Short mmCIF file of C-alpha atoms in Angstrom, two decimals:
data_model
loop_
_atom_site.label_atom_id
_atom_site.label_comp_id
_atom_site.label_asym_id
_atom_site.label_seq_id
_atom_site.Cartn_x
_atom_site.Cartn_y
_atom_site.Cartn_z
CA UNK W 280 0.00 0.00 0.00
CA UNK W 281 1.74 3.37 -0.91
CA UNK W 282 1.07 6.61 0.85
CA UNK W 283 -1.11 9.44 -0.80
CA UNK W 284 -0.74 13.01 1.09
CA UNK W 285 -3.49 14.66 1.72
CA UNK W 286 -4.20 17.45 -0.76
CA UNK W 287 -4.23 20.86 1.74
CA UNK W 288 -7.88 22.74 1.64
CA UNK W 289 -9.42 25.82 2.75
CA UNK W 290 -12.51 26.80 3.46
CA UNK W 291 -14.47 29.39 1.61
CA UNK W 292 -15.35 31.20 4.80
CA UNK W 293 -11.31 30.94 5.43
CA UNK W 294 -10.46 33.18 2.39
CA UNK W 295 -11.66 36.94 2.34
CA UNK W 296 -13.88 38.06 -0.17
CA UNK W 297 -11.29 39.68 -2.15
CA UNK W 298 -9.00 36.87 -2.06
CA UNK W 299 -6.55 36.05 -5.13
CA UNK W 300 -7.61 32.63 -6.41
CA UNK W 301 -6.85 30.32 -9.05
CA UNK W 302 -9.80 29.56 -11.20
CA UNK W 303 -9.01 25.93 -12.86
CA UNK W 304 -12.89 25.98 -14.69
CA UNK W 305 -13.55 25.84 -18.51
CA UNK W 306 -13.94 29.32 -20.08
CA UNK W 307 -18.15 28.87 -20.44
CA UNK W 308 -18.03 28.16 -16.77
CA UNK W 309 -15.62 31.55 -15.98
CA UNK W 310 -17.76 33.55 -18.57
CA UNK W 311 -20.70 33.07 -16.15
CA UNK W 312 -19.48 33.87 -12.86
CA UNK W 313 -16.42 33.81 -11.03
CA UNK W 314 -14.38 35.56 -7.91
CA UNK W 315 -14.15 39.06 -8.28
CA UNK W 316 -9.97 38.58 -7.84
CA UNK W 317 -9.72 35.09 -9.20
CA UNK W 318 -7.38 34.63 -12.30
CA UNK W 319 -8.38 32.24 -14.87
CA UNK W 320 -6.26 29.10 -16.09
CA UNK W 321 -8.28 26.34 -17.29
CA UNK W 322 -6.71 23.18 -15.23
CA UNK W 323 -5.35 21.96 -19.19
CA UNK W 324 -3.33 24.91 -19.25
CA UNK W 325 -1.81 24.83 -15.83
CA UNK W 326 1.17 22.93 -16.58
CA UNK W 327 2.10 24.70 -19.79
CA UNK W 328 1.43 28.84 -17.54
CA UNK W 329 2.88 28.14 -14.80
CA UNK W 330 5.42 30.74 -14.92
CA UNK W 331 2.33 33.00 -14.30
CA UNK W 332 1.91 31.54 -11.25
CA UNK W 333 5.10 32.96 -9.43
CA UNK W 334 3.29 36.66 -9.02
CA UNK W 335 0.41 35.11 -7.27
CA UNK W 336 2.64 33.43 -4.83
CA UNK W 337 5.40 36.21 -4.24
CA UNK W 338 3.36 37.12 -1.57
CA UNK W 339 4.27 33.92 0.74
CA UNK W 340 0.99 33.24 1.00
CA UNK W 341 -1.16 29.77 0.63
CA UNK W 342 -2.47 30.21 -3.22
CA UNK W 343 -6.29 28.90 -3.64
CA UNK W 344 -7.58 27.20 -6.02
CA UNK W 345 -10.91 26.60 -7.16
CA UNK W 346 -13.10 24.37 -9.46
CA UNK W 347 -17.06 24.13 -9.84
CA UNK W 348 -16.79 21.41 -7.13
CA UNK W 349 -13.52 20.70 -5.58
CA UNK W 350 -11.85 17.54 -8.13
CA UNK W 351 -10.77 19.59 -10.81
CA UNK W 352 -8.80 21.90 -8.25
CA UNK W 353 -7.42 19.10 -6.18
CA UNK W 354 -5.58 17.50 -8.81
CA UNK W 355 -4.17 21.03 -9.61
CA UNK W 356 -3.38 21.16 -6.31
CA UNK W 357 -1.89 17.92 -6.18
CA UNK W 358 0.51 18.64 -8.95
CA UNK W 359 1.41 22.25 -7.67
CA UNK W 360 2.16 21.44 -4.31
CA UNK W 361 4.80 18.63 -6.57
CA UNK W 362 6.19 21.90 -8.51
CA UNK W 363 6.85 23.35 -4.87
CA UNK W 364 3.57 25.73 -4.98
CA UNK W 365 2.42 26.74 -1.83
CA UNK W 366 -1.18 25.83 -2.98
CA UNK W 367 -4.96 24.82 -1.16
CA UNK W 368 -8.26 23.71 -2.70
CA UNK W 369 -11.06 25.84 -2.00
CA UNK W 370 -13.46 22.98 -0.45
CA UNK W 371 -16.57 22.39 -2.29
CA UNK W 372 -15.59 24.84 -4.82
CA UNK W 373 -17.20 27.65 -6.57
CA UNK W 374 -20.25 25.94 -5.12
CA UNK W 375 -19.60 26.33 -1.86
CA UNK W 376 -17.79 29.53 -2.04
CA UNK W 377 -21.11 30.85 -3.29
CA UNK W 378 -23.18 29.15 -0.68
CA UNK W 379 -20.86 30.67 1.91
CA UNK W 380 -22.50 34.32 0.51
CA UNK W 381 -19.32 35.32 -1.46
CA UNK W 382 -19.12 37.40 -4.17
CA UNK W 383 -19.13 36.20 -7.45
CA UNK W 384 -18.92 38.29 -10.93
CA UNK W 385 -19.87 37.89 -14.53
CA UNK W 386 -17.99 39.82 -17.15
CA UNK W 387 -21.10 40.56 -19.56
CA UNK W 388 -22.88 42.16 -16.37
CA UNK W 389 -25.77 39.38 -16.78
CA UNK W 390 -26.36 38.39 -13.29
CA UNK W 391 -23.57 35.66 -11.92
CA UNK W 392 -24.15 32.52 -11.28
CA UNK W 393 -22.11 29.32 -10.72
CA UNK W 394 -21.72 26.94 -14.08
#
């Protein structure tokens, strides 16, 4: 039987509602709502931007990540934590971050909602 770490989470209610995130969704799901200070990679392109990463994480700080649910931003987790990124899931997600009352934005202006 081989060990598996624990992937580190946060809690939506943990993070203010400002908070820098990464955003790991597909574009359709961005394009409808989405952290007012999240930045968007889709979890695809993660490997191949992750030079962009090093400004979110100058700051010493734990970087979030988020998905719709949790999964998709776990394994990103998973493999930044293996690139030495001082990363944590958002638990539950975008779901649960809006659940929690956060904020969430849409760039058209329609009214935001999570995809």
């Amino acid at each position: 039987m081989s060990f598996q770490p624990s992937t580190p989470t946060v809690a939506p209610r943990g993070l203010a509602d400002d908070a820098v995130m990464l955003d790991v969704r597909e574009q359709d799901e961005w394009d409808v709502g989405h952290a007012p200070n999240a930045v968007h990679i889709p979890l695809g392109e993660v490997s191949s931007r992750l030079g962009e990463l090093a400004e979110l994480t100058d700051s010493g700080n734990v970087l979030p990540v988020v998905c719709r649910s949790g999964a998709r931003s776990g394994r990103a987790v998973a493999w930044l934590v293996q690139q030495g990124v001082d990363s944590a899931n958002v638990d539950g997600g975008m779901m649960a971050w809006a659940a929690s009352g956060k904020p969430i934005v849409a760039p058209s202006g329609d009214p935001a909602r999570v995809k």
